[in-house]
Short mmCIF file of C-alpha atoms in Angstrom, two decimals:
data_model
loop_
_atom_site.label_atom_id
_atom_site.label_comp_id
_atom_site.label_asym_id
_atom_site.label_seq_id
_atom_site.Cartn_x
_atom_site.Cartn_y
_atom_site.Cartn_z
CA MET A 1 0.00 0.00 0.00
CA ARG A 2 1.45 3.33 -1.04
CA ILE A 3 0.47 6.54 0.68
CA ASN A 4 0.93 9.51 -1.63
CA ARG A 5 1.50 12.95 -0.26
CA LEU A 6 -1.39 15.22 -0.97
CA LYS A 7 -0.35 18.41 -2.72
CA ILE A 8 -2.48 21.44 -2.01
CA THR A 9 -2.47 24.25 -4.55
CA PRO A 10 -3.12 27.87 -3.60
CA ILE A 11 -6.68 27.49 -4.88
CA GLY A 12 -7.08 24.51 -2.54
CA PHE A 13 -6.05 26.70 0.37
CA ILE A 14 -8.62 29.31 -0.62
CA VAL A 15 -11.35 26.64 -0.75
CA ILE A 16 -10.30 25.21 2.63
CA GLY A 17 -10.26 28.76 4.06
CA LEU A 18 -13.76 29.46 2.78
CA ILE A 19 -15.09 26.20 4.23
CA PHE A 20 -13.41 27.03 7.54
CA ALA A 21 -14.95 30.52 7.52
CA CYS A 22 -18.41 29.03 6.90
CA PHE A 23 -18.00 26.65 9.84
CA LEU A 24 -16.74 29.50 12.01
CA PHE A 25 -19.74 31.69 11.13
CA THR A 26 -22.34 28.97 11.75
CA GLY A 27 -20.62 27.79 14.94
CA THR A 28 -20.45 31.22 16.52
CA SER A 29 -23.96 32.25 15.56
CA GLN A 30 -25.51 29.20 17.21
CA ALA A 31 -23.32 28.83 20.29
CA ASP A 32 -22.78 32.36 21.62
CA ASN A 33 -25.84 32.67 23.82
CA HIS A 34 -24.19 31.24 26.99
CA GLY A 35 -27.32 29.67 28.40
CA LYS A 36 -29.72 32.52 27.70
CA GLU A 37 -31.62 30.44 25.19
CA ARG A 38 -30.62 27.05 23.92
CA GLY A 39 -29.45 26.92 20.30
CA TRP A 40 -28.98 24.01 17.94
CA PHE A 41 -25.79 22.78 19.56
CA GLU A 42 -26.55 23.31 23.23
CA ARG A 43 -28.21 20.96 25.65
CA GLU A 44 -29.28 21.57 29.21
CA GLY A 45 -26.68 20.50 31.75
CA GLN A 46 -23.94 20.30 29.14
CA HIS A 47 -20.96 20.93 31.42
CA ARG A 48 -19.83 17.93 33.43
CA PRO A 49 -17.89 18.28 36.64
CA SER A 50 -14.20 17.91 35.89
CA LEU A 51 -12.15 15.02 37.20
CA PHE A 52 -10.70 17.43 39.74
CA GLY A 53 -14.10 17.94 41.37
CA ARG A 54 -14.81 21.45 40.15
CA ASP A 55 -17.97 22.28 38.26
CA ASP A 56 -16.49 25.02 36.11
CA GLU A 57 -16.97 25.76 32.44
CA GLY A 58 -13.36 25.13 31.61
CA ASN A 59 -9.81 25.81 32.50
CA GLU A 60 -9.19 28.60 30.02
CA THR A 61 -5.56 29.06 31.07
CA ALA A 62 -4.64 25.50 30.14
CA GLY A 63 -6.52 25.75 26.85
CA GLN A 64 -4.80 28.99 25.88
CA MET A 65 -1.42 27.59 26.91
CA ALA A 66 -2.02 24.52 24.74
CA ALA A 67 -3.07 26.66 21.76
CA TRP A 68 -0.06 29.00 21.97
CA LEU A 69 2.37 26.14 22.51
CA LEU A 70 0.86 24.28 19.54
CA ALA A 71 1.34 27.38 17.38
CA ALA A 72 4.96 27.84 18.54
CA ALA A 73 5.81 24.17 18.10
CA ASN A 74 4.50 24.03 14.56
CA LEU A 75 5.75 27.44 13.38
CA PRO A 76 8.86 25.94 11.70
CA VAL A 77 6.74 23.39 9.85
CA VAL A 78 4.27 26.02 8.62
CA LEU A 79 7.13 28.33 7.58
CA SER A 80 8.79 25.51 5.67
CA MET A 81 5.55 24.59 3.87
CA LEU A 82 4.88 28.22 2.94
CA ILE A 83 8.41 28.69 1.60
CA ARG A 84 8.27 25.46 -0.45
CA TRP A 85 4.85 26.34 -1.90
CA THR A 86 5.97 29.89 -2.64
CA ASN A 87 9.04 28.59 -4.47
CA LYS A 88 6.90 26.14 -6.41
CA PHE A 89 3.86 28.22 -7.36
CA VAL A 90 4.90 31.90 -7.30
CA PRO A 91 7.06 33.08 -10.20
CA MET A 92 10.21 34.66 -8.75
CA VAL A 93 13.74 35.59 -9.71
CA ASN A 94 16.23 32.78 -9.13
CA GLY A 95 18.15 34.85 -6.57
CA LEU A 96 15.07 35.30 -4.40
CA LYS A 97 14.16 31.63 -4.78
CA ASP A 98 17.67 30.60 -3.65
CA ALA A 99 17.54 33.02 -0.71
CA LEU A 100 14.19 31.56 0.42
CA THR A 101 15.60 28.02 0.12
CA ARG A 102 18.67 28.98 2.21
CA PHE A 103 16.44 30.66 4.82
CA ASN A 104 14.26 27.54 4.93
CA ARG A 105 17.28 25.31 5.58
CA LEU A 106 18.52 27.68 8.29
CA GLN A 107 15.17 27.98 10.08
CA LYS A 108 14.64 24.21 9.94
CA LYS A 109 18.10 23.62 11.38
CA HIS A 110 17.50 25.92 14.34
CA LEU A 111 13.72 25.92 14.89
CA MET A 112 12.79 22.26 14.33
CA ARG A 113 13.98 21.55 17.88
CA LEU A 114 10.91 23.50 19.02
CA HIS A 115 8.74 21.13 17.01
CA TYR A 116 10.36 18.05 18.56
CA PHE A 117 10.30 19.15 22.17
CA ILE A 118 7.25 21.38 22.55
CA ASN A 119 4.66 19.13 20.85
CA PRO A 120 4.82 16.45 23.61
CA ILE A 121 4.44 19.27 26.17
CA VAL A 122 1.38 20.47 24.21
CA LEU A 123 -0.08 16.99 24.59
CA GLY A 124 0.33 17.14 28.37
CA VAL A 125 -1.18 20.62 28.65
CA ALA A 126 -4.08 19.66 26.34
CA LEU A 127 -4.74 16.57 28.49
CA TRP A 128 -4.77 18.76 31.61
CA HIS A 129 -7.19 21.14 29.84
CA TRP A 130 -9.49 18.29 28.82
CA LEU A 131 -9.48 16.69 32.30
CA SER A 132 -10.35 19.99 33.95
CA SER A 133 -13.07 21.08 31.52
CA ARG A 134 -15.03 18.37 29.77
CA CYS A 135 -18.29 19.31 28.09
CA ARG A 136 -21.12 17.15 26.75
CA SER A 137 -22.47 19.56 24.15
CA THR A 138 -20.15 18.25 21.43
CA ALA A 139 -17.47 15.60 20.98
CA LEU A 140 -15.48 17.63 18.44
CA PRO A 141 -12.77 18.75 20.91
CA GLU A 142 -12.23 15.11 21.89
CA TRP A 143 -11.92 14.13 18.21
CA GLY A 144 -9.41 16.92 17.69
CA PHE A 145 -7.50 15.70 20.75
CA ILE A 146 -7.44 12.15 19.32
CA VAL A 147 -6.03 13.44 16.01
CA MET A 148 -3.44 15.46 17.98
CA VAL A 149 -2.40 12.37 19.95
CA ALA A 150 -2.09 10.39 16.71
CA LEU A 151 0.01 13.07 15.00
CA ILE A 152 2.34 13.46 18.00
CA ALA A 153 2.67 9.67 18.35
CA LEU A 154 3.55 9.40 14.65
CA GLY A 155 6.07 12.22 15.10
CA LEU A 156 7.73 10.40 18.01
CA ILE A 157 7.83 7.20 15.94
CA VAL A 158 9.50 9.13 13.10
CA LYS A 159 11.96 10.98 15.37
CA PHE A 160 13.13 7.93 17.30
CA LYS A 161 12.80 5.48 14.34
CA LEU A 162 10.49 3.18 16.30
CA SER A 163 8.76 1.66 13.28
CA PRO A 164 10.16 -1.21 11.21
CA LYS A 165 12.44 0.02 8.43
CA PRO A 166 10.05 -0.80 5.54
CA LEU A 167 7.28 1.27 7.19
CA ARG A 168 9.34 4.37 8.07
CA LYS A 169 8.66 6.19 4.81
CA ARG A 170 4.91 5.58 5.10
CA VAL A 171 4.80 6.71 8.72
CA TYR A 172 6.75 9.86 7.79
CA ARG A 173 4.38 10.63 4.91
CA LEU A 174 1.36 10.13 7.15
CA HIS A 175 2.83 12.37 9.86
CA THR A 176 3.65 15.12 7.35
CA GLN A 177 0.22 15.20 5.67
CA PRO A 178 -0.86 18.86 5.81
CA LEU A 179 -4.53 17.92 5.64
CA LEU A 180 -4.30 15.97 8.92
CA PHE A 181 -2.95 19.02 10.71
CA LEU A 182 -5.54 21.31 9.09
CA ALA A 183 -8.31 18.86 10.02
CA MET A 184 -7.10 18.79 13.64
CA VAL A 185 -7.03 22.60 13.87
CA MET A 186 -10.45 22.95 12.23
CA VAL A 187 -12.09 20.29 14.43
CA LEU A 188 -10.59 21.78 17.61
CA THR A 189 -11.60 25.32 16.62
CA ILE A 190 -15.15 24.45 15.63
CA GLY A 191 -15.58 22.22 18.69
CA HIS A 192 -14.45 24.99 21.02
CA LEU A 193 -16.73 27.51 19.30
CA ILE A 194 -19.66 25.18 19.88
CA VAL A 195 -18.72 24.61 23.53
CA ASP A 196 -18.32 28.34 24.20
#
């Protein structure tokens, strides 16, 4: 079985952005009433007591920490993807293209350590956030968390070469699928909009 890397063109990004904007608009319009009147996505008694015994609506600090750490940890990856796609799809002078390629190598050399070390920390902070603020109104944040766990586990398997040698290329390709990361971000964002 061969897993091909999905290539997203700039038009694909525009389409994905428009779909995301539609979900954002519908999610916020239905979930922003905070108990005043129940919308499509809300049910009575939706917030469960956390495992720590508090009946709060969420540990916002842990959630914000997880979001910012996730952004910092994946900044080098996003920069690298943007530079590669720019070099591929945007017509440029060769000198500028070479400069972007050199910058990409340099930033990957120095910033990929963030990716390796912060993502497992993100997993711990996200777990703390989930344990202290579970909500029954939607399961989307849990699905996003499952995708996050899978992506981080695949990353650890790639980094420490834990898979059998014939499977390493497939595991790497699966871990580096941009659509998986975009799906995780979209599911987490929409789920949190519904919960709020």
